[in-house]
Amino acid sequence: MNGLQQTLTLAWRSLVQVRRNPWELGDYSIQPILFLVLFLYVFGGAIAGSPDDYLEFVLPGVIVMNMMFVTVYVGHGLNTDLTRGVFDRFRALPIPRWAPLAGRILADVVKQALGIALLLAVGYLLGFRLATSIAHLLGMVVLVLVFAVAFSWVMVLVGVLARDPEHVQLFGFTALFPVTFVSSVFVPVETMPEWLQGFVYANPVSLLADAARALMNGGPAAAPALGSLLWALGIAVVFAPLSVYALNRRLARG
Amino acid sequence: MSRAIEVEGLVRDFGGTRALDGVNLSVPTGQVLGLLGPNGAGKTTVVRTLATLLAPTAGRAWVGGFDVVREAARVREIIGLTGQYASVDEKLTGRENLILIGRLLGLKRAEAKARADALLADFSLEEAARRPAQTYSGGMRRRLDLAASLVGRPRILFLDEPSTGLDPRARRDLWHRVRQLQADGTTVLLTTQYLEEADALADSIVVLDQGRVIAEGTSAELKARVGARTLYVTVSDPAVAARAAEQITAVVGVQAQVDGDQISAPVQDPGLLPAVLRALDETGIEVAELGLRGASLDDVFLALTGHSGHFEPTASEDAA
């Protein structure tokens, strides 16, 4: 119970930080809107015939892409705490060892939820209308958040291994660009060369984008949703212990 | 429990390097211990071990009677820690930082706010209370850091190089606060590279070098072992420094050290000064400056270890 209270306090702290960091705030708000609007009006006509027809395809995709990019801040924030000595202060306090990490990931879930809400609102203003039900929509939100929590562990590892926060961002975004773009986020997979399609189909980002699209526009959602969840489970099972191991090693180094 | 801190045979290895090699320490409750040593002596490793951040390779340590490994959680309840760098959250305001610590320590929201405001007033940070810590000056940040380590009213406080990077005024202000804490009965272990600081604050001093305790005692006891003063001579032409050192060594009877154009040697008898000047004059060495100063930590070190400690020259250098 006490540990839970402390996790909430640490999550509060991560959220308050955003207020003081206009760049981070911009990454959560302006950047996804920019991506949505750019893709819609620049590429929409070429990809789907008209921006209006492209909106229902690209909105779920941008939601997934934005989720991936926001996870970088989990690693960025953790690395900042480690390099600046804030993490040591927390560790010298009578709180559970897992609370700082749990607080950060919980704060990330809140940021992710706000990001999804923002994109849905802008999507609505641009003319998006839900073809399924509110329950399906909530299912999409939960699915994306579950995947976000699992994928955060990858960024925790990056945050532990990187020398400084700048390297977390550099590495995180550099690795995420191909993973998110070489997927079904922006264009139908059939339009890509065959040699690439194998990778795209195997890419969990494609599965998640397909699942989100089906849950918002209708169509078979169960298979891609289940696939995404299995990927999330796999990523968490591999990266959570690996991250904790790497973190303990870094802390033991002094 | 009359001993607030007790350390027995503490060893800590990092990879193949031995950072601590059998350190013993004992700090009576309510006293200030100055842990003195150059960079890399192991001071921070001692603090981090006592603050439960590092597990020892061998040896044991107790803080407030609790074993730092087996009863780490109990230790954390009674200590405060101020690191070498100001370990506050730069993105939060000073007030938010203190509220955060208070909440983590289990204070209710209103209690945490009241405690934060009291500390902000106490540390003259009221005006800056609602500004992010990243806008603070070095001295303000160090005050905030110290305030953050006092939120839980710790019985035992660790200050790791508290005045590094502070200007002289901020340093005096910090010293004043440490003395207040001492007066309130807080046990303090502070690490420093400056003899002056240990001299000003500590009831007793332990000198650490390459992971070992090489001397301990009061400031007066240490200085007595070293020689009261240092003779220093600056020559006009650095090329003759070595020759000047030979002359000085001959006069004072202790090996003089050369550093660029400056030669120094510990002396017990200030009356040797004219004799040194005469000897240099007779050899035709032009002297730019000559004088005596109180023993610096480097002098203490040289006398205790036979090698220079490579200390930072002044306390006012900005570490940031």
XYZ file of C-alpha atoms in Angstrom:
574
model
C 0.000 0.000 0.000
C 2.823 2.326 0.951
C 4.770 1.393 -2.154
C 1.722 2.166 -4.265
C 1.388 5.632 -2.740
C 5.058 6.302 -3.459
C 4.695 5.061 -7.027
C 1.817 7.502 -7.529
C 3.930 10.323 -6.083
C 6.790 9.484 -8.447
C 4.383 9.323 -11.376
C 3.059 12.758 -10.377
C 6.610 14.032 -10.441
C 7.207 12.721 -13.984
C 4.043 14.437 -15.163
C 4.904 17.755 -13.474
C 8.265 17.645 -15.271
C 6.577 17.808 -18.653
C 5.084 21.180 -17.771
C 8.610 22.590 -17.412
C 9.895 21.083 -20.623
C 8.311 22.716 -23.663
C 10.207 20.416 -26.054
C 8.867 17.303 -24.435
C 5.391 18.822 -24.311
C 5.719 19.584 -28.027
C 6.716 16.007 -28.734
C 3.551 14.826 -27.018
C 1.189 17.318 -28.647
C 2.411 19.259 -31.669
C 4.486 16.498 -33.255
C 1.712 13.868 -33.564
C -0.748 16.470 -34.848
C 1.848 17.638 -37.364
C 2.424 14.071 -38.529
C -1.293 13.454 -38.876
C -1.959 16.650 -40.812
C 1.130 16.312 -43.010
C 0.456 12.732 -43.970
C -3.207 13.420 -44.470
C -2.896 16.388 -46.811
C 0.500 15.747 -48.457
C 0.333 12.007 -49.047
C -3.404 11.358 -48.611
C -4.320 12.126 -52.217
C -1.516 9.966 -53.625
C -2.074 7.044 -51.288
C -5.862 6.865 -51.016
C -7.198 9.135 -53.752
C -8.151 11.944 -51.365
C -7.241 13.104 -47.853
C -10.745 12.318 -46.645
C -10.450 8.701 -47.731
C -6.976 8.433 -46.188
C -8.017 9.716 -42.745
C -9.571 6.484 -41.521
C -6.480 4.582 -42.617
C -3.838 6.901 -41.236
C -5.371 8.010 -37.910
C -4.988 4.595 -36.209
C -1.500 4.394 -37.735
C -0.418 7.761 -36.337
C -1.778 6.763 -32.910
C 0.472 3.686 -32.965
C 3.474 5.588 -34.314
C 3.117 8.293 -31.689
C 2.918 5.669 -28.927
C 6.243 4.225 -30.095
C 7.978 7.613 -30.101
C 6.614 8.635 -26.688
C 8.196 5.547 -25.086
C 11.612 7.094 -25.818
C 10.933 9.492 -22.955
C 10.824 6.627 -20.472
C 14.462 5.889 -21.328
C 15.322 9.575 -21.559
C 13.882 10.375 -18.135
C 15.445 7.331 -16.484
C 18.849 8.173 -17.940
C 18.510 11.778 -16.758
C 17.781 10.552 -13.226
C 20.746 8.181 -13.353
C 23.266 10.666 -14.721
C 22.118 13.608 -12.594
C 22.101 11.706 -9.299
C 18.329 11.928 -8.730
C 18.058 8.150 -8.855
C 20.580 7.857 -6.023
C 18.557 10.220 -3.906
C 15.491 8.025 -4.399
C 17.465 4.882 -3.616
C 18.674 6.374 -0.338
C 15.044 6.938 0.729
C 12.975 4.307 2.537
C 10.887 3.407 -0.533
C 10.638 0.112 -2.449
C 13.394 -0.435 -5.015
C 10.889 -0.804 -7.850
C 8.934 2.391 -7.083
C 10.995 4.862 -9.195
C 10.725 2.652 -12.283
C 7.069 1.854 -11.663
C 6.305 5.553 -11.189
C 7.950 6.411 -14.483
C 6.085 3.724 -16.413
C 2.778 4.682 -14.790
C 3.364 8.318 -15.777
C 4.098 7.088 -19.286
C 0.722 5.339 -19.440
C -0.977 8.619 -18.520
C 1.018 10.509 -21.178
C 0.174 7.839 -23.729
C -3.528 8.003 -22.885
C -3.508 11.783 -23.252
C -1.677 11.449 -26.583
C -4.308 9.038 -27.902
C -7.129 11.293 -26.693
C -5.532 14.291 -28.385
C -5.132 12.469 -31.712
C -8.706 11.175 -31.549
C -9.967 14.714 -30.909
C -7.953 16.192 -33.797
C -9.028 13.259 -35.974
C -12.648 14.029 -35.154
C -12.160 17.689 -36.086
C -10.625 16.605 -39.397
C -13.698 14.489 -40.106
C -12.960 11.048 -38.640
C -16.092 9.156 -37.518
C -15.979 5.918 -35.564
C -17.378 3.016 -37.605
C -17.449 0.550 -34.707
C -18.473 1.162 -31.074
C -17.157 2.929 -28.013
C -16.293 -0.515 -26.598
C -14.152 -1.244 -29.663
C -12.498 2.160 -29.311
C -11.701 1.510 -25.643
C -10.359 -1.869 -26.668
C -8.015 -0.091 -29.098
C -6.860 2.302 -26.353
C -6.196 -0.541 -23.903
C -4.358 -2.563 -26.552
C -2.107 0.355 -27.484
C -1.416 1.113 -23.800
C -0.578 -2.513 -23.005
C 1.837 -2.573 -25.913
C 3.302 0.762 -24.749
C 4.037 -0.591 -21.261
C 5.702 -3.681 -22.725
C 7.713 -1.683 -25.227
C 8.778 0.776 -22.490
C 11.083 -1.955 -21.191
C 13.098 -1.735 -24.394
C 13.548 1.972 -23.734
C 14.379 1.328 -20.068
C 17.255 -0.805 -21.330
C 18.348 1.946 -23.726
C 18.099 4.444 -20.857
C 20.289 2.273 -18.641
C 22.919 1.568 -21.299
C 23.221 5.059 -22.801
C 25.893 7.409 -21.552
C 23.652 10.489 -21.425
C 20.050 11.542 -22.173
C 20.979 12.908 -25.610
C 22.196 9.483 -26.676
C 18.935 7.912 -25.537
C 17.031 10.240 -27.837
C 19.450 9.808 -30.709
C 19.452 6.027 -30.491
C 15.748 5.744 -29.633
C 14.470 7.822 -32.535
C 16.991 6.422 -35.005
C 15.925 2.875 -34.189
C 12.219 3.699 -34.130
C 12.009 5.437 -37.503
C 12.605 2.329 -39.648
C 10.570 0.128 -37.305
C 7.526 2.406 -37.479
C 7.779 3.451 -41.125
C 8.473 -0.020 -42.497
C 5.081 -1.173 -41.281
C 1.432 -0.848 -42.187
C 1.197 2.448 -40.266
C 1.043 4.755 -43.306
C 0.467 2.672 -46.418
C -1.097 -0.687 -47.310
C 1.512 -3.428 -47.224
C 0.581 -4.680 -50.729
C 2.071 -1.517 -52.263
C 5.561 -2.361 -50.981
C 8.125 -4.524 -52.814
C 7.761 -8.194 -52.027
C 11.166 -8.557 -50.356
C 10.054 -5.954 -47.820
C 6.615 -7.400 -47.166
C 7.963 -10.286 -45.108
C 9.518 -7.866 -42.634
C 6.452 -5.647 -42.594
C 4.107 -8.516 -41.824
C 6.375 -9.746 -39.039
C 6.727 -6.250 -37.588
C 4.623 -5.957 -34.397
C 3.954 -2.319 -35.292
C 2.051 -3.552 -38.359
C 0.010 -5.944 -36.264
C -0.810 -3.212 -33.782
C -1.715 -0.729 -36.528
C -3.930 -3.350 -38.218
C -5.613 -4.143 -34.913
C -6.192 -0.448 -34.133
C -7.571 0.102 -37.632
C -9.959 -2.833 -37.335
C -11.144 -1.723 -33.894
C -11.857 1.794 -35.182
C -13.048 1.107 -38.755
C -14.414 -2.419 -38.509
C -13.044 -5.657 -39.930
C -11.349 -8.688 -38.386
C -9.589 -7.397 -35.257
C -9.062 -10.580 -33.243
C -6.042 -11.973 -35.130
C -3.900 -8.789 -35.227
C -4.956 -7.888 -31.656
C -3.931 -11.288 -30.359
C -0.693 -11.083 -32.348
C 0.063 -7.663 -30.820
C -0.603 -8.950 -27.317
C 1.683 -11.937 -27.847
C 4.404 -9.604 -29.105
C 3.868 -7.346 -26.079
C 4.181 -10.343 -23.786
C 7.309 -11.534 -25.579
C 8.960 -8.116 -25.450
C 8.161 -7.736 -21.748
C 9.387 -11.244 -20.885
C 12.705 -10.607 -22.637
C 13.344 -6.957 -21.887
C 12.003 -6.471 -18.345
C 14.495 -8.883 -16.710
C 17.251 -7.720 -19.053
C 16.616 -4.063 -18.122
C 16.511 -4.763 -14.403
C 19.731 -6.772 -14.707
C 21.452 -3.968 -16.639
C 20.166 -1.377 -14.167
C 21.510 -3.299 -11.189
C 24.844 -3.699 -12.943
C 25.033 0.013 -13.661
C 24.150 0.871 -10.056
C 26.741 -1.583 -8.693
C 29.401 0.077 -10.817
C 29.175 3.020 -8.452
C 24.124 3.456 20.913
C 26.959 5.930 21.337
C 28.428 5.253 17.897
C 26.378 6.658 15.017
C 28.647 5.184 12.355
C 30.865 2.132 12.686
C 32.897 0.724 9.807
C 35.014 -2.420 10.029
C 37.469 -3.552 7.367
C 35.462 -2.143 4.485
C 36.638 -3.390 1.087
C 35.113 -2.503 -2.247
C 36.295 -3.630 -5.670
C 35.198 -2.193 -9.001
C 36.160 -4.704 -11.646
C 39.841 -5.285 -11.019
C 40.360 -2.070 -9.074
C 40.286 -1.948 -5.298
C 38.578 1.322 -4.373
C 38.471 0.642 -0.622
C 41.094 -1.511 1.001
C 40.124 -2.210 4.611
C 38.692 1.061 5.888
C 37.838 1.411 9.578
C 35.821 4.335 10.878
C 33.966 5.214 14.017
C 31.855 8.315 14.532
C 30.369 9.071 17.953
C 26.739 10.226 17.942
C 26.406 13.963 17.428
C 29.897 14.481 16.064
C 31.118 15.705 12.695
C 33.675 13.508 10.963
C 35.655 14.976 8.076
C 36.737 12.393 5.522
C 39.629 14.012 3.758
C 41.369 12.888 0.602
C 42.126 13.630 -3.040
C 40.016 12.627 -6.023
C 39.885 8.864 -6.292
C 40.848 8.259 -2.651
C 37.586 6.385 -2.047
C 35.645 9.037 -0.116
C 32.543 8.820 -2.261
C 32.651 5.017 -2.188
C 32.590 5.134 1.627
C 29.579 7.480 1.598
C 27.719 5.465 -1.018
C 28.287 2.280 0.964
C 27.065 3.863 4.196
C 24.036 5.324 2.386
C 23.134 1.766 1.212
C 23.744 2.633 -2.457
C 26.658 0.219 -2.851
C 27.187 -3.203 -1.326
C 30.647 -3.751 0.179
C 32.882 -6.468 -1.296
C 34.025 -7.343 2.229
C 33.829 -5.877 5.705
C 30.820 -4.519 7.571
C 29.290 -1.178 8.398
C 26.593 -0.020 10.771
C 24.695 3.261 10.618
C 22.632 4.129 13.665
C 23.266 0.568 14.832
C 21.773 -0.968 11.670
C 23.797 -3.108 9.291
C 23.965 -1.283 5.943
C 23.466 -4.492 3.972
C 21.075 -6.584 6.086
C 19.061 -3.695 7.485
C 19.368 -1.282 4.559
C 15.711 -0.254 4.781
C 16.131 0.771 8.438
C 19.276 2.732 7.590
C 17.400 4.652 4.890
C 14.848 5.786 7.459
C 17.424 7.662 9.529
C 19.879 9.093 7.012
C 20.056 12.110 4.742
C 22.316 12.187 1.707
C 23.686 15.102 -0.266
C 25.733 13.963 -3.229
C 28.659 15.525 -5.032
C 26.347 16.891 -7.655
C 23.095 18.490 -6.617
C 20.758 15.556 -6.911
C 17.519 17.470 -7.108
C 15.146 17.226 -10.052
C 16.080 20.209 -12.216
C 12.737 20.311 -13.957
C 10.749 20.678 -10.737
C 10.596 23.864 -8.707
C 12.441 24.016 -5.411
C 9.158 23.660 -3.572
C 8.003 20.707 -5.676
C 11.307 18.957 -5.046
C 10.867 19.230 -1.288
C 7.195 18.221 -1.429
C 8.172 15.200 -3.523
C 10.660 14.015 -0.908
C 8.180 14.659 1.902
C 5.479 12.646 0.145
C 7.914 9.809 -0.543
C 8.773 9.799 3.149
C 5.107 9.266 3.934
C 4.030 12.786 4.925
C 0.457 13.776 4.167
C 0.042 16.338 1.381
C -0.494 19.250 3.790
C 2.372 18.132 6.033
C 4.731 17.817 3.066
C 3.828 21.325 1.915
C 4.309 22.785 5.396
C 7.667 21.056 5.781
C 8.755 22.272 2.322
C 7.797 25.873 3.127
C 9.581 25.759 6.488
C 12.776 24.468 4.867
C 12.562 26.980 2.011
C 12.343 29.775 4.584
C 15.143 28.244 6.607
C 17.436 28.068 3.584
C 16.547 31.523 2.197
C 14.955 30.024 -0.892
C 11.463 31.499 -0.510
C 11.772 33.826 -3.488
C 12.997 31.049 -5.763
C 10.560 28.472 -4.377
C 8.346 28.449 -7.451
C 11.107 28.507 -10.040
C 12.516 25.321 -11.636
C 15.717 24.220 -9.940
C 17.586 24.442 -13.250
C 17.428 28.244 -12.974
C 19.168 28.220 -9.560
C 22.731 29.357 -8.988
C 25.257 26.801 -7.722
C 24.890 27.989 -4.147
C 21.089 27.967 -4.256
C 21.049 24.514 -5.720
C 23.356 23.203 -3.020
C 21.108 24.753 -0.372
C 18.094 23.104 -1.980
C 19.945 19.804 -2.097
C 20.813 20.086 1.582
C 17.231 21.052 2.392
C 16.018 18.004 0.437
C 18.201 15.734 2.539
C 16.755 17.273 5.719
C 13.054 16.808 4.916
C 12.941 13.601 6.952
C 14.853 15.127 9.889
C 17.682 12.593 9.590
C 19.720 11.668 12.660
C 22.731 10.982 10.488
C 23.682 13.127 7.522
C 26.144 12.366 4.715
C 27.569 15.334 2.856
C 29.689 14.302 -0.105
C 31.933 17.215 -1.076
C 29.280 19.748 -0.125
C 31.260 22.848 -1.046
C 32.752 21.747 -4.365
C 31.814 24.337 -6.951
C 30.661 26.947 -4.441
C 32.035 30.475 -4.233
C 33.548 31.518 -0.879
C 30.381 33.218 0.346
C 28.161 30.267 -0.461
C 30.704 27.993 1.200
C 30.665 30.005 4.428
C 26.878 29.922 4.365
C 26.972 26.140 3.995
C 29.445 25.818 6.853
C 27.143 27.859 9.036
C 24.296 25.437 8.313
C 26.414 22.395 9.037
C 27.338 23.913 12.412
C 23.638 24.478 13.134
C 22.895 20.848 12.385
C 25.733 19.813 14.623
C 24.324 21.994 17.390
C 20.964 20.228 16.948
C 22.673 16.906 17.602
C 22.875 15.566 14.053
C 25.778 13.259 13.317
C 27.511 14.372 10.124
C 29.987 12.602 7.897
C 31.366 15.015 5.343
C 33.892 14.353 2.625
C 36.126 17.097 1.393
C 39.307 17.812 -0.494
C 39.966 20.906 1.576
C 41.823 20.836 4.847
C 40.358 24.245 5.565
C 36.847 22.826 5.417
C 37.622 19.811 7.574
C 39.413 22.181 9.926
C 36.391 24.489 10.155
C 33.707 21.855 10.656
C 34.970 18.497 11.801
C 35.430 17.273 15.357
C 37.827 14.718 13.969
C 39.406 14.009 10.607
C 40.206 10.802 8.790
C 42.618 11.057 5.872
C 41.972 8.611 3.068
C 44.428 7.770 0.289
C 44.055 5.066 -2.345
C 41.333 3.329 -0.370
C 43.176 3.257 2.945
C 43.027 5.345 6.088
C 46.480 6.891 6.345
C 45.930 9.199 9.309
C 43.271 10.210 11.772
C 42.904 12.663 14.591
C 41.864 16.217 15.226
C 42.911 18.944 12.859
C 45.549 20.136 15.351
C 46.976 16.639 15.715
C 47.300 16.226 11.959
C 48.954 19.577 11.472
C 51.415 18.839 14.237
C 52.531 15.755 12.327
C 53.058 17.702 9.165
C 54.959 20.790 10.158
C 53.230 24.027 10.890
C 54.061 25.899 7.716
C 55.218 25.717 4.160
C 57.968 27.814 2.699
C 57.376 28.733 -0.904
C 59.617 30.475 -3.385
C 58.716 31.616 -6.874
C 61.690 32.125 -9.167
C 61.700 34.591 -12.062
C 63.100 32.044 -14.490
C 61.514 28.549 -14.321
C 64.713 27.122 -15.843
C 66.588 27.611 -12.587
C 63.800 26.139 -10.417
C 65.565 22.787 -9.991
C 68.789 24.493 -8.954
C 66.875 26.692 -6.504
C 65.222 23.584 -5.047
C 68.655 22.092 -4.349
C 69.683 25.204 -2.464
C 66.463 25.274 -0.451
C 66.730 21.571 0.380
C 70.245 22.176 1.667
C 69.101 24.995 3.926
C 65.851 23.593 5.394
C 66.989 19.978 5.525
C 63.794 18.617 3.891
C 63.411 17.691 0.212
C 61.862 20.720 -1.549
C 59.221 20.140 -4.237
C 59.208 21.881 -7.618
C 56.026 22.798 -9.450
C 56.734 24.962 -12.513
C 58.375 28.107 -11.217
C 57.343 27.441 -7.618
C 59.387 25.549 -5.039
C 57.934 24.558 -1.679
C 59.104 22.787 1.453
C 57.595 22.179 4.894
C 59.364 24.089 7.668
C 59.106 24.028 11.439
C 61.248 27.114 12.000
C 60.218 30.355 10.223
C 63.639 31.769 11.120
C 65.082 29.879 8.138
C 63.573 32.392 5.737
C 66.522 34.854 5.638
C 68.969 31.974 5.259
C 67.050 30.668 2.220
C 67.002 34.099 0.644
C 70.767 34.513 1.232
C 71.575 31.106 -0.252
C 69.560 31.853 -3.387
C 71.059 35.320 -3.691
C 74.611 33.921 -3.489
C 73.871 31.449 -6.312
C 72.541 34.294 -8.423
C 68.964 32.990 -8.567
C 66.440 35.770 -8.949
C 63.484 35.405 -6.586
C 60.108 36.787 -7.694
C 58.215 35.901 -4.537
C 58.966 34.250 -1.226
C 56.881 33.547 1.828
C 55.328 31.213 4.366
C 51.819 29.851 4.398
C 49.883 27.534 6.680
C 50.008 23.847 5.802
C 47.605 23.054 2.973
C 46.041 19.666 2.531
C 48.557 19.022 -0.205
C 51.304 19.643 2.331
C 49.627 17.300 4.801
C 49.411 14.764 2.073
C 52.960 15.116 0.969
C 54.127 14.704 4.521
C 51.880 11.686 5.191
C 52.223 9.814 1.922
C 55.318 11.163 0.227
C 53.307 11.898 -2.915
C 51.215 14.837 -3.961
C 47.475 14.391 -3.645
C 46.675 16.368 -6.804
C 44.071 18.421 -5.070
C 42.115 21.107 -6.725
C 43.896 24.361 -5.982
C 40.981 26.298 -4.501
C 37.580 25.552 -3.148
C 35.947 28.177 -5.318
C 36.482 26.495 -8.667
C 33.284 25.746 -10.438
C 32.793 22.031 -10.779
C 29.771 22.444 -13.029
